[in-house]
XYZ file of C-alpha atoms in Angstrom:
787
model
C 26.536 29.944 27.342
C 24.243 28.133 30.238
C 22.385 25.833 29.538
C 18.411 25.571 30.873
C 16.640 22.250 29.991
C 12.380 22.574 29.912
C 10.784 19.933 30.918
C 7.918 17.947 32.800
C 9.802 16.259 35.898
C 12.910 18.839 36.058
C 15.424 16.622 35.764
C 18.304 17.681 34.103
C 19.477 15.616 31.328
C 22.521 15.693 29.035
C 22.293 17.757 26.146
C 22.925 17.259 22.521
C 25.363 19.985 20.815
C 22.606 21.903 17.770
C 24.180 24.549 15.321
C 22.054 26.990 12.940
C 20.324 25.793 9.963
C 18.467 27.832 7.783
C 14.908 28.272 7.441
C 14.180 26.947 3.790
C 16.428 23.390 4.835
C 14.648 22.816 7.787
C 11.333 23.062 5.714
C 12.920 20.428 3.358
C 13.954 18.238 6.398
C 10.928 18.419 8.052
C 9.254 16.529 5.286
C 11.817 14.116 5.847
C 11.840 13.449 9.926
C 8.350 14.942 10.897
C 5.758 13.414 8.223
C 7.438 9.815 8.226
C 11.128 10.409 8.400
C 11.689 10.040 4.597
C 10.409 12.630 2.153
C 12.341 9.832 -0.253
C 12.326 10.196 -4.029
C 9.050 10.746 -5.903
C 9.049 7.394 -8.114
C 8.731 8.363 -12.021
C 9.503 5.008 -12.961
C 9.727 5.334 -16.774
C 8.630 8.834 -16.593
C 5.785 8.162 -18.307
C 4.003 5.334 -20.264
C 1.300 5.169 -22.663
C -1.326 2.679 -23.061
C -0.098 1.231 -26.584
C 2.686 2.601 -26.477
C 4.190 1.308 -29.557
C 1.034 2.544 -31.451
C 1.009 5.603 -29.987
C 4.725 6.033 -31.907
C 7.033 5.849 -29.465
C 10.486 4.508 -30.670
C 11.922 1.683 -29.304
C 9.256 0.143 -27.230
C 10.300 -2.288 -25.159
C 8.808 -5.619 -23.778
C 6.972 -6.089 -20.716
C 9.236 -6.738 -18.053
C 8.094 -5.392 -14.816
C 6.428 -7.568 -12.013
C 4.419 -6.154 -9.153
C 6.706 -5.060 -7.086
C 9.339 -3.632 -9.375
C 6.582 -2.128 -11.504
C 3.924 -1.354 -9.219
C 4.680 -1.779 -5.411
C 8.019 -0.018 -5.518
C 7.016 3.168 -7.793
C 3.867 3.859 -5.445
C 5.912 3.100 -2.460
C 8.582 5.910 -2.824
C 6.126 8.371 -4.197
C 4.050 7.907 -1.407
C 6.985 8.791 0.254
C 7.561 11.920 -1.394
C 5.851 15.372 -2.558
C 4.375 15.155 -5.848
C 4.059 13.250 -9.047
C 3.586 14.561 -12.550
C 0.294 13.769 -14.295
C -0.970 11.019 -16.432
C -1.539 13.557 -19.611
C -2.256 10.843 -21.908
C -5.706 9.379 -19.768
C -7.120 12.766 -19.175
C -6.416 13.599 -23.053
C -8.131 10.928 -24.252
C -11.399 10.729 -22.281
C -11.916 14.532 -21.817
C -10.295 15.607 -25.130
C -7.448 17.723 -26.073
C -8.343 21.047 -24.792
C -9.062 20.031 -21.270
C -6.085 17.379 -21.158
C -3.612 19.841 -23.004
C -4.437 22.636 -20.353
C -3.852 20.706 -17.500
C -0.796 19.152 -18.806
C 1.034 22.492 -19.405
C -0.073 23.381 -16.004
C 1.587 20.165 -14.543
C 4.951 20.558 -16.643
C 5.285 23.880 -15.335
C 4.423 22.486 -12.049
C 7.156 20.063 -12.079
C 9.858 22.339 -13.580
C 9.197 24.806 -10.422
C 9.243 21.605 -8.018
C 12.444 20.379 -9.565
C 14.351 23.629 -8.984
C 12.511 23.651 -5.174
C 14.250 20.330 -4.239
C 17.427 21.057 -5.965
C 18.023 24.355 -4.060
C 16.479 22.365 -0.922
C 19.516 19.696 -1.968
C 22.184 22.525 -2.210
C 20.795 24.320 1.208
C 21.396 20.451 3.026
C 24.561 20.190 1.569
C 26.127 23.778 2.790
C 23.805 23.376 6.159
C 25.424 19.565 7.376
C 28.901 20.084 5.656
C 29.483 23.940 5.348
C 30.535 26.257 8.093
C 28.553 25.942 10.948
C 27.601 22.229 9.454
C 25.056 20.742 11.336
C 26.229 17.307 10.943
C 30.420 17.978 10.628
C 31.325 20.601 13.709
C 33.348 23.060 12.070
C 32.289 22.444 8.421
C 34.491 21.205 5.740
C 35.722 23.772 3.223
C 32.720 24.175 1.128
C 32.087 27.645 0.686
C 28.676 29.669 0.966
C 27.266 32.754 -0.521
C 24.138 32.930 -2.705
C 26.338 32.719 -5.993
C 27.907 29.785 -4.588
C 24.715 28.216 -3.614
C 23.553 28.814 -6.947
C 26.959 26.901 -8.350
C 26.371 24.048 -6.264
C 22.295 24.325 -7.735
C 23.635 24.477 -11.246
C 25.845 20.989 -10.789
C 22.841 19.021 -9.407
C 20.426 20.305 -11.853
C 23.470 18.560 -14.498
C 23.913 15.661 -12.733
C 19.730 15.177 -13.281
C 20.565 15.822 -16.686
C 23.086 13.368 -17.407
C 20.762 10.799 -15.547
C 17.961 11.555 -17.889
C 20.136 11.786 -20.598
C 20.826 7.928 -20.037
C 17.208 7.184 -19.734
C 15.039 5.627 -17.908
C 16.954 2.317 -16.939
C 19.465 4.647 -15.293
C 16.688 6.763 -13.843
C 15.166 3.014 -12.156
C 18.676 2.043 -11.110
C 19.261 5.133 -8.759
C 15.463 4.542 -7.716
C 16.357 1.635 -6.202
C 19.196 2.455 -4.639
C 17.471 5.701 -2.942
C 14.321 3.100 -1.669
C 17.086 0.877 -0.098
C 18.402 3.845 1.407
C 15.308 5.626 2.331
C 14.244 2.211 3.751
C 17.686 2.175 5.774
C 16.756 5.711 6.841
C 13.495 4.777 8.510
C 14.823 1.749 10.142
C 17.408 3.361 12.051
C 14.738 5.969 13.262
C 12.227 3.538 14.248
C 15.119 1.590 16.495
C 16.472 4.617 17.389
C 12.721 5.401 19.651
C 13.826 1.829 21.405
C 17.296 2.210 21.410
C 18.409 5.403 22.643
C 17.869 6.656 26.199
C 15.927 9.734 27.724
C 18.259 13.112 26.922
C 17.273 17.159 26.566
C 17.718 18.413 22.951
C 18.784 22.111 22.798
C 16.390 24.167 21.174
C 18.211 25.131 17.822
C 18.849 29.227 17.711
C 16.711 29.944 14.307
C 13.786 29.550 16.721
C 12.863 32.948 17.418
C 9.745 32.202 19.359
C 11.884 31.097 22.124
C 14.537 33.094 23.755
C 17.391 31.467 23.844
C 20.171 33.761 23.255
C 21.410 34.358 26.648
C 20.127 30.514 28.250
C 20.550 27.708 25.218
C 16.526 25.983 26.015
C 16.255 22.302 25.561
C 13.302 20.117 25.372
C 12.877 16.447 26.919
C 13.304 13.067 24.792
C 11.862 11.423 27.204
C 11.727 7.440 25.510
C 8.821 5.855 25.108
C 5.972 6.982 27.695
C 2.389 6.739 28.261
C 2.429 9.700 29.638
C 3.872 11.508 26.983
C 1.871 9.644 24.452
C -1.218 11.197 26.483
C -0.212 14.290 26.322
C 0.343 14.552 22.946
C -2.964 12.437 21.582
C -5.221 15.283 21.181
C -4.697 18.268 18.475
C -3.086 21.436 19.626
C -2.139 23.661 17.076
C 0.639 26.074 17.480
C 2.726 28.502 15.771
C 5.444 27.843 13.188
C 9.021 29.064 13.988
C 10.230 28.618 10.358
C 7.524 30.613 8.975
C 7.569 33.577 11.257
C 5.514 32.451 13.823
C 2.305 31.603 11.802
C -0.205 29.864 13.250
C -0.770 26.726 11.791
C -4.038 25.250 11.216
C -6.195 22.128 9.726
C -5.337 23.523 6.209
C -1.571 24.005 6.665
C -0.785 20.530 7.803
C -3.168 18.768 4.985
C -0.911 21.079 2.899
C 2.271 19.467 4.012
C 0.925 16.303 4.173
C -1.205 15.875 1.022
C 2.212 15.867 -1.054
C 2.766 12.103 1.196
C -0.399 10.208 -0.506
C 0.295 11.783 -4.574
C 2.026 8.609 -5.315
C -1.026 6.400 -5.542
C -1.256 6.675 -9.617
C 2.131 5.721 -10.077
C 2.062 1.850 -10.362
C -0.609 2.739 -13.487
C 1.414 4.903 -15.016
C 3.814 1.475 -15.714
C 1.180 -0.291 -17.072
C 2.735 -0.303 -20.297
C 5.768 -1.862 -18.616
C 3.830 -4.537 -16.753
C 3.603 -8.322 -17.552
C -0.106 -8.099 -15.897
C -1.041 -5.011 -15.024
C -4.610 -6.271 -14.770
C -3.305 -7.694 -11.349
C -0.190 -5.901 -10.544
C -2.068 -2.872 -10.273
C -4.451 -3.216 -7.879
C -2.195 -5.499 -5.876
C 0.909 -3.094 -5.867
C -1.200 -0.512 -5.090
C -2.750 -1.428 -2.529
C 0.302 -2.744 -0.667
C 1.867 0.026 -1.833
C -0.824 1.947 -0.205
C -0.813 -0.452 2.816
C 3.183 0.048 3.535
C 3.278 3.549 3.579
C 0.596 3.970 5.812
C 2.140 1.638 8.780
C 4.940 3.337 8.530
C 3.659 6.999 8.756
C 1.005 5.296 11.580
C 4.150 3.697 13.527
C 6.595 7.283 13.040
C 3.776 9.663 14.306
C 3.074 7.066 17.123
C 6.531 6.463 18.458
C 7.244 10.390 17.792
C 4.107 11.303 20.155
C 4.986 8.304 22.730
C 8.969 9.530 22.803
C 8.934 13.502 22.548
C 7.434 16.202 24.757
C 5.448 18.452 22.607
C 7.911 21.186 23.104
C 10.159 19.632 21.645
C 7.935 18.299 18.835
C 6.718 21.843 17.661
C 9.972 23.932 18.446
C 12.499 21.675 16.785
C 11.514 20.118 13.349
C 15.312 18.269 13.300
C 14.571 16.467 16.327
C 15.357 12.693 14.977
C 18.851 13.931 14.400
C 20.451 14.052 17.580
C 18.373 10.585 18.523
C 19.118 8.466 15.948
C 21.609 6.214 16.605
C 23.665 7.152 13.648
C 22.893 10.582 12.733
C 24.040 10.542 9.580
C 21.211 8.402 8.056
C 18.939 11.028 8.538
C 20.807 13.895 6.541
C 21.376 11.132 3.580
C 17.543 10.358 3.822
C 16.614 14.050 3.443
C 19.693 14.767 0.580
C 18.783 11.295 -1.683
C 14.898 12.274 -1.100
C 15.268 15.881 -2.368
C 18.015 14.982 -5.224
C 15.744 12.017 -6.069
C 12.573 14.170 -6.228
C 14.153 17.172 -8.844
C 15.387 14.281 -10.773
C 11.739 12.539 -10.817
C 10.380 16.166 -11.315
C 12.471 16.539 -14.167
C 11.942 13.310 -16.361
C 8.279 13.640 -15.078
C 7.951 17.163 -17.005
C 9.969 15.881 -19.866
C 7.331 13.032 -20.627
C 4.583 15.700 -20.050
C 6.411 17.902 -22.519
C 6.593 14.989 -24.743
C 2.773 13.604 -24.709
C 1.990 17.501 -25.009
C 3.999 17.720 -27.965
C 3.267 14.312 -29.588
C -0.215 15.185 -29.394
C -0.053 18.094 -31.542
C -1.630 20.541 -28.699
C 0.689 23.382 -29.807
C 1.171 22.543 -33.297
C 4.851 23.753 -34.777
C 5.831 25.310 -31.611
C 6.809 21.645 -29.894
C 7.622 19.797 -33.212
C 11.093 19.995 -32.185
C 10.575 17.850 -29.360
C 9.129 14.747 -31.192
C 11.720 14.775 -33.222
C 14.482 14.742 -30.731
C 13.731 10.905 -29.481
C 16.726 8.228 -29.431
C 15.664 5.046 -28.672
C 12.419 5.985 -27.014
C 14.219 8.707 -24.694
C 12.771 12.451 -25.368
C 16.072 14.062 -25.150
C 14.589 17.832 -26.931
C 11.930 17.227 -23.987
C 14.545 16.389 -21.579
C 16.967 19.490 -22.577
C 13.798 22.277 -22.582
C 12.808 20.789 -19.235
C 16.452 21.054 -17.894
C 16.974 24.564 -19.251
C 13.799 25.844 -17.799
C 14.624 24.457 -14.531
C 18.117 26.485 -14.516
C 16.366 29.414 -15.173
C 14.062 29.008 -12.252
C 17.232 28.235 -10.077
C 17.814 32.601 -10.322
C 14.474 32.510 -8.279
C 15.569 32.755 -4.771
C 11.800 32.450 -3.504
C 10.575 29.102 -4.401
C 9.192 27.920 -1.628
C 6.070 29.834 -1.633
C 5.891 27.587 -5.056
C 4.988 24.379 -2.635
C 1.379 25.036 -2.265
C 0.682 25.811 -6.220
C 1.713 22.750 -6.568
C -0.178 20.607 -4.260
C -3.202 22.658 -5.649
C -2.507 21.761 -8.947
C -2.232 17.968 -8.159
C -5.630 18.100 -6.868
C -6.811 20.005 -9.824
C -5.551 16.409 -11.665
C -7.235 14.378 -9.391
C -10.418 16.005 -10.072
C -9.708 15.732 -13.921
C -9.661 12.008 -13.599
C -12.495 11.870 -11.334
C -14.610 13.918 -13.768
C -13.238 11.457 -16.550
C -14.522 8.835 -14.628
C -17.886 10.605 -13.708
C -18.313 11.220 -17.804
C -17.670 7.502 -18.641
C -19.529 6.359 -16.035
C -22.792 8.167 -16.814
C -22.506 7.481 -20.666
C -22.438 3.937 -19.780
C -19.503 3.486 -22.251
C -19.209 0.031 -22.715
C -15.407 0.365 -22.891
C -15.260 1.721 -18.998
C -15.776 -1.381 -17.409
C -14.233 -1.220 -13.383
C -13.022 -4.092 -11.673
C -13.122 -2.521 -8.617
C -16.393 -3.538 -6.885
C -17.038 -0.479 -4.694
C -16.699 1.960 -7.667
C -20.209 4.012 -8.453
C -21.118 7.562 -10.139
C -21.556 8.419 -6.607
C -18.099 7.942 -5.773
C -16.659 9.690 -8.588
C -18.554 12.565 -7.684
C -17.646 12.242 -4.348
C -13.940 12.177 -5.105
C -14.593 15.056 -7.798
C -16.221 17.154 -4.804
C -13.685 16.540 -2.425
C -10.878 17.589 -4.787
C -12.208 21.260 -5.563
C -12.575 21.386 -1.912
C -9.415 20.492 -0.611
C -8.322 22.801 -3.638
C -9.688 25.813 -1.244
C -8.961 24.477 2.200
C -5.326 24.720 0.858
C -5.046 28.235 -0.573
C -8.063 29.680 -2.055
C -6.307 32.377 -3.955
C -4.282 29.570 -5.395
C -7.439 27.186 -6.190
C -9.059 30.189 -8.027
C -5.517 31.351 -10.093
C -5.331 27.759 -11.183
C -8.961 26.823 -12.387
C -9.060 30.457 -14.543
C -5.560 29.486 -15.989
C -7.075 26.060 -16.658
C -9.906 27.075 -18.687
C -8.374 29.913 -20.148
C -5.742 27.462 -21.887
C -8.889 25.391 -22.669
C -10.539 28.443 -24.699
C -7.312 29.124 -26.353
C -6.413 25.640 -27.284
C -10.056 24.710 -28.448
C -9.713 28.115 -30.777
C -6.366 27.626 -31.917
C -4.450 24.233 -30.940
C -4.153 21.764 -34.459
C -5.212 18.500 -32.263
C -8.803 20.194 -31.696
C -9.971 19.217 -34.992
C -7.607 16.732 -35.931
C -7.507 14.257 -33.067
C -8.872 10.773 -33.906
C -9.294 10.056 -29.578
C -12.752 10.003 -29.245
C -15.270 12.436 -27.891
C -16.516 12.211 -24.400
C -19.320 14.780 -25.419
C -20.353 12.731 -28.280
C -21.304 9.597 -25.739
C -22.515 11.631 -23.647
C -25.174 13.376 -26.019
C -25.667 9.990 -27.350
C -26.814 8.692 -23.878
C -28.865 11.952 -23.364
C -30.854 11.173 -27.260
C -31.376 7.762 -26.037
C -32.795 8.829 -22.569
C -34.897 11.799 -23.973
C -35.887 9.765 -26.916
C -37.249 6.492 -24.182
C -38.674 9.554 -22.127
C -40.741 11.090 -25.108
C -41.872 7.233 -25.943
C -42.686 6.757 -22.167
C -44.979 9.791 -22.153
C -46.781 9.580 -25.274
C -47.907 6.410 -24.272
C -49.456 7.701 -20.800
C -53.034 6.536 -20.821
C -53.771 8.961 -17.966
C -52.835 12.217 -19.579
C -53.596 13.073 -23.368
C -51.189 13.335 -26.146
C -52.713 16.944 -26.578
C -52.426 17.879 -22.925
C -48.631 17.293 -22.660
C -47.922 18.564 -25.992
C -49.997 21.714 -24.540
C -47.725 21.566 -21.285
C -44.373 21.254 -23.141
C -45.255 24.774 -25.284
C -45.311 26.273 -22.089
C -41.550 25.445 -21.550
C -39.918 24.638 -24.460
C -36.652 23.605 -23.070
C -38.840 20.710 -21.218
C -40.485 19.283 -24.274
C -38.801 15.603 -25.267
C -39.442 16.230 -28.872
C -37.595 19.668 -28.699
C -34.732 17.788 -26.886
C -34.229 14.947 -29.147
C -34.098 17.236 -32.209
C -31.678 19.012 -30.481
C -29.391 16.412 -29.427
C -29.310 14.823 -32.531
C -28.185 17.685 -34.652
C -25.175 17.982 -32.319
C -24.646 14.320 -33.092
C -21.864 13.748 -35.728
C -21.153 10.876 -36.925
C -17.555 11.612 -38.071
C -16.611 11.736 -34.562
C -17.575 7.854 -33.525
C -14.472 6.075 -31.999
C -13.854 2.659 -30.900
C -13.494 3.558 -27.489
C -17.506 4.630 -26.943
C -18.323 1.652 -29.599
C -21.854 0.379 -28.207
C -23.667 -2.169 -30.175
C -26.906 -0.200 -32.132
C -28.774 -3.125 -33.144
C -31.380 -4.075 -35.988
C -33.029 -7.687 -35.050
C -34.649 -8.540 -38.023
C -37.588 -10.992 -36.909
C -39.928 -12.726 -38.898
C -42.396 -13.934 -36.544
C -41.934 -12.574 -33.335
C -43.670 -15.681 -31.453
C -40.851 -18.122 -32.219
C -37.950 -15.395 -31.784
C -39.188 -14.066 -28.283
C -36.096 -15.757 -26.308
C -33.608 -14.020 -28.885
C -35.654 -10.115 -28.838
C -35.345 -10.503 -24.746
C -31.427 -11.215 -25.323
C -30.179 -8.866 -27.706
C -32.396 -6.383 -25.551
C -30.039 -7.584 -22.886
C -26.957 -7.323 -24.595
C -27.149 -3.652 -25.942
C -25.803 -2.038 -23.326
C -27.386 1.266 -23.240
C -27.129 1.266 -27.050
C -29.714 1.333 -29.947
C -31.861 -1.583 -30.605
C -34.339 -1.588 -33.615
C -36.857 -4.967 -34.124
C -36.789 -4.868 -38.080
C -39.466 -6.677 -39.927
C -40.402 -7.304 -43.967
C -43.732 -7.436 -44.997
C -43.553 -9.785 -48.361
C -46.251 -7.647 -51.014
C -45.808 -8.024 -54.622
C -48.452 -5.430 -55.489
C -48.453 -2.860 -52.769
C -50.597 -0.618 -54.999
C -53.634 -2.981 -54.500
C -53.811 -2.143 -50.610
C -56.040 1.269 -49.815
C -53.835 1.604 -46.880
C -49.684 0.861 -46.021
C -50.078 -2.727 -44.288
C -47.372 -1.500 -42.015
C -49.804 1.291 -40.380
C -52.113 -1.750 -39.392
C -49.319 -3.902 -37.773
C -47.722 -0.988 -36.148
C -49.712 -0.855 -33.017
C -49.497 -4.386 -32.912
C -45.873 -4.490 -32.779
C -45.786 -1.816 -30.295
C -47.769 -4.003 -27.987
C -45.596 -6.912 -28.602
C -42.905 -4.210 -27.135
C -44.785 -3.337 -23.981
C -45.599 -7.276 -23.343
C -41.883 -8.400 -23.920
C -40.595 -5.534 -22.013
C -37.470 -4.228 -24.184
C -36.241 -0.908 -24.620
C -36.498 -1.078 -28.886
C -38.020 1.002 -31.645
C -39.910 -0.452 -34.544
C -39.090 -0.592 -37.826
C -41.196 -1.988 -40.653
C -41.415 -2.085 -44.264
C -42.882 -3.786 -47.625
C -40.919 -5.173 -50.107
C -40.742 -7.683 -52.800
C -38.322 -9.871 -50.932
C -36.762 -10.265 -47.676
C -33.425 -9.156 -48.943
C -35.104 -6.037 -50.754
C -36.647 -5.253 -46.961
C -32.989 -5.936 -45.328
C -31.679 -3.354 -47.866
C -34.412 -0.798 -46.806
C -33.632 -0.931 -43.155
C -30.361 -1.466 -43.481
C -29.838 1.645 -44.766
C -32.801 3.995 -43.041
C -33.688 2.889 -40.140
C -32.660 5.184 -37.410
C -31.625 8.849 -37.550
C -28.886 10.794 -38.256
C -25.831 9.271 -36.545
C -28.059 7.162 -34.319
C -28.200 3.865 -36.718
C -27.503 0.403 -36.706
C -24.315 -0.767 -36.975
C -25.069 -4.444 -35.469
C -27.527 -6.510 -38.382
C -28.848 -9.863 -36.321
C -30.248 -12.573 -38.359
C -32.020 -15.694 -37.462
C -30.564 -18.906 -38.501
C -31.989 -20.359 -41.983
C -32.905 -23.870 -40.858
C -35.926 -26.821 -40.987
C -36.301 -26.597 -37.481
C -40.306 -26.318 -36.763
C -41.298 -22.996 -34.955
C -42.115 -23.066 -31.411
C -44.703 -20.465 -30.197
C -43.796 -18.991 -27.221
C -47.057 -17.207 -26.868
C -49.021 -20.598 -26.584
C -46.362 -22.703 -24.878
C -47.450 -23.546 -21.328
C -44.801 -22.817 -18.860
C -43.329 -20.055 -21.205
C -42.389 -16.489 -19.914
C -43.897 -14.896 -22.519
C -46.813 -16.729 -22.536
C -49.895 -14.370 -23.543
C -53.609 -14.668 -25.472
C -53.859 -10.577 -26.316
C -52.318 -11.358 -29.678
C -54.989 -14.034 -30.399
C -57.964 -11.995 -29.204
C -58.981 -9.760 -32.808
C -57.553 -12.432 -35.187
C -54.561 -14.413 -34.638
C -51.450 -11.790 -35.135
C -48.340 -13.028 -36.233
C -49.514 -15.948 -38.181
C -47.112 -18.469 -39.067
C -45.824 -18.541 -42.632
C -43.928 -20.979 -44.741
C -40.193 -20.066 -45.249
C -39.414 -16.923 -47.355
C -35.967 -17.627 -48.283
C -34.153 -19.162 -49.911
C -30.350 -20.544 -49.206
C -28.860 -18.266 -52.335
C -31.162 -15.378 -50.957
C -30.015 -15.612 -47.490
C -26.926 -15.668 -47.967
C -26.843 -12.845 -50.181
C -28.422 -10.687 -47.253
C -24.674 -11.847 -45.199
C -23.347 -10.335 -48.445
C -25.698 -7.242 -48.732
C -25.079 -6.252 -44.515
C -21.432 -6.569 -45.085
C -21.246 -4.520 -47.988
C -23.164 -2.208 -46.078
C -20.148 -1.923 -43.611
C -22.243 -3.249 -40.823
C -21.630 -6.051 -38.279
C -23.784 -9.711 -38.935
C -24.584 -11.259 -36.591
C -26.396 -14.826 -36.863
C -28.180 -16.274 -34.032
C -28.754 -20.082 -33.524
C -30.946 -22.184 -31.070
C -32.274 -19.358 -29.230
C -35.582 -21.297 -28.894
C -33.546 -23.263 -25.936
C -32.142 -20.222 -24.393
C -33.437 -18.933 -20.968
C -32.619 -16.951 -18.263
C -33.392 -18.982 -15.752
C -30.195 -21.132 -17.138
C -28.012 -18.319 -17.175
C -28.652 -17.995 -13.581
C -28.218 -21.344 -13.076
C -24.508 -21.481 -15.156
C -23.634 -18.797 -13.017
C -24.018 -20.684 -9.947
C -22.143 -24.059 -11.358
C -19.811 -22.201 -12.782
C -16.749 -24.426 -13.104
C -18.735 -27.606 -12.463
C -20.236 -27.254 -16.074
C -18.111 -27.287 -19.209
C -21.514 -25.876 -20.671
C -22.110 -22.747 -21.723
C -25.168 -20.446 -21.733
C -24.503 -18.429 -24.648
C -21.660 -19.157 -27.539
C -19.523 -16.895 -29.344
C -18.420 -18.379 -33.033
C -16.523 -16.285 -35.488
C -18.820 -16.038 -38.829
C -16.628 -16.499 -41.791
C -17.947 -14.002 -44.464
C -20.067 -15.741 -47.612
C -18.469 -17.095 -50.607
C -19.025 -14.996 -53.420
C -20.473 -17.751 -55.724
C -24.023 -18.099 -55.183
C -23.747 -21.785 -56.297
C -21.653 -22.122 -52.697
C -24.272 -21.106 -51.036
C -25.969 -24.540 -49.989
C -22.711 -25.621 -48.838
C -21.662 -22.547 -46.896
C -24.949 -22.810 -44.964
C -24.138 -26.648 -44.295
C -20.883 -25.859 -42.986
C -22.468 -23.300 -40.573
C -25.158 -25.942 -39.587
C -22.547 -28.450 -38.962
C -20.512 -26.125 -37.294
C -23.321 -25.036 -34.326
C -25.209 -28.360 -34.314
C -26.130 -29.624 -30.645
C -24.837 -26.414 -29.403
C -26.326 -24.420 -26.576
C -27.780 -20.851 -27.939
C -25.279 -19.541 -30.364
C -24.320 -16.075 -32.147
C -21.842 -16.128 -35.143
C -20.415 -12.797 -35.752
C -18.623 -11.318 -38.330
C -17.178 -7.518 -37.393
C -16.342 -4.743 -39.808
C -13.636 -3.483 -37.687
C -11.681 -3.302 -34.644
C -13.150 -3.297 -31.505
C -10.249 -2.722 -29.247
C -8.184 0.380 -28.812
C -4.519 0.334 -27.342
C -4.206 3.986 -27.718
C -6.705 5.373 -25.158
């Protein structure tokens, strides 16, 4: 056979021998050699780790032992060198609910099963094509039979090895992953070194490339070594036909679909949070350094390939790195370990997804046996089930068509993640405090839209099919899943409704207080379109709120601040307004009146307008609740039970501290931020009165609040509170030991009334000479370890 060389300078160079591998193996190999010289294992760490692992019910939970490198950097780097990464079902389910999380979890369980089978087939083909008859690496081949059933046997053996590794647990998987990580790094290093050490040569175009006629005259392409001329020729894009897919013309969507799999590992470190010593530090640092490491690797290999290989070689021989490598076996080893590790990580990943679906009771009794078959924290039953489904998929010999489905499904998971973050941000959920300073609802929305767009760019049919299937599962799970009625994860929908009620109520209050438009005219305009009527919207949303669905994740302070005289309480009123964080805020006042029947008009009606003017003056977002009672204690019970509406009722009651300090009139104090004379024009409003409660009654009020199962807060020394001091406090930071606000635990009051004076004396001594202080006693936990 004659050898003809096609190159730019026409000079003959020595040719490297070439045999004919299969198309399927070339595709898998190209991920290793073309994308980054390593399609390394998809790191799945412990496979699946939930927050609050011990509380969630996993048996045999271990201690946190992993640092930044082992726990985050290595998993993220390995995952980003590989093709796929399984879904973090718990994080999405706990935020969006069991229906949405369960549907996506189901799709990704199937995607991982199919993906594992795909990589097993690729690994088996790699063995045959490199070591079998007409072996690519071993000339003449080893005595390895080759036929469809023999390949199925090889696949079954590889699948069985995966099963054994996974049955030994995550520890064995982690050890194997470390070995594979070292192999991949060695392969990558050998590739980069080869570009500098190997002299120019001619590399034959493989026989499998039917786009170039080389059956009678063998066609070669040039490896020029590092050259500015070669780099300039390859610098710009030039989509051509793909010889591995029957001459299909490539485009941006196809290239993106191949490269996208290289960045799916960005969440691998977050998946290890349950095993990290310091997740708050390790996850951001480990993730960013791993991303930077893989980015540099991708760019270096791409740049060196473009500078050393002719365009003809790059587009017509996807295994070009094997003949130019100083040790060609490194490429084969890298491809085989990458495909084997990817299949292994998909098996352990699919088993953890299945375990999560079973633990969450998504499918009820159907998956009940999965939760029972757990040994030392390893979901044996889930592993065996996943292995069996993968074994069934090995009978299907056209798995390459599923690759794009996997990419679409992983984009769907990122869509769900962005949707969850967007929902949490829009609800202003207090439990959602991202430390990434550039995060906002706009970035979450951009990520959400970007994932949807790219799903359709990769394959519109698969995108539509996956979305339709996802929402079909959502409907079915909503109707039939036991977890949709029993899961106590907190409802993002309820948080959104609460947020909408609060905003709509504020808007209605604003509209009704407008001076330029008569309220009657506003009501007439609202009647034109009742859906625009804020009163109608508030009623609609209030009926949708369900107090039985309250959850600590979306807990926010819904504060009732008891105010005796706002003249001396304005700093505290302002502080609680800043502290409520998009929650409910009610100012409560008790008019102590022994003979209510002697009044012709309810005194609360006369005072309501004055209190509304107070809100306008202080510029706080609060509601007013006034009541008439024989004593402050009785009035507090009225307000504690009746303030609010529906599910929007106070859960925290703030009381001023009872002491003998002379009250300060902030409306008349020169230099006060609250100074005004508007409440003195028509007779002095909010007159100072003597102390209306003795020690026993005050302590009894605290006991009454706890009896209502509400949080109680005692505020002291807030006459010294100033926002300007907080600004100074932020500036001086570590240079001052004084804090702007002090939070202390409030012990419950004694059951004996005789001890009330001693109880107040102890609190007075505790808070004496302190800065503004809040003594807080909560009635339930305010943290959640199970998302």
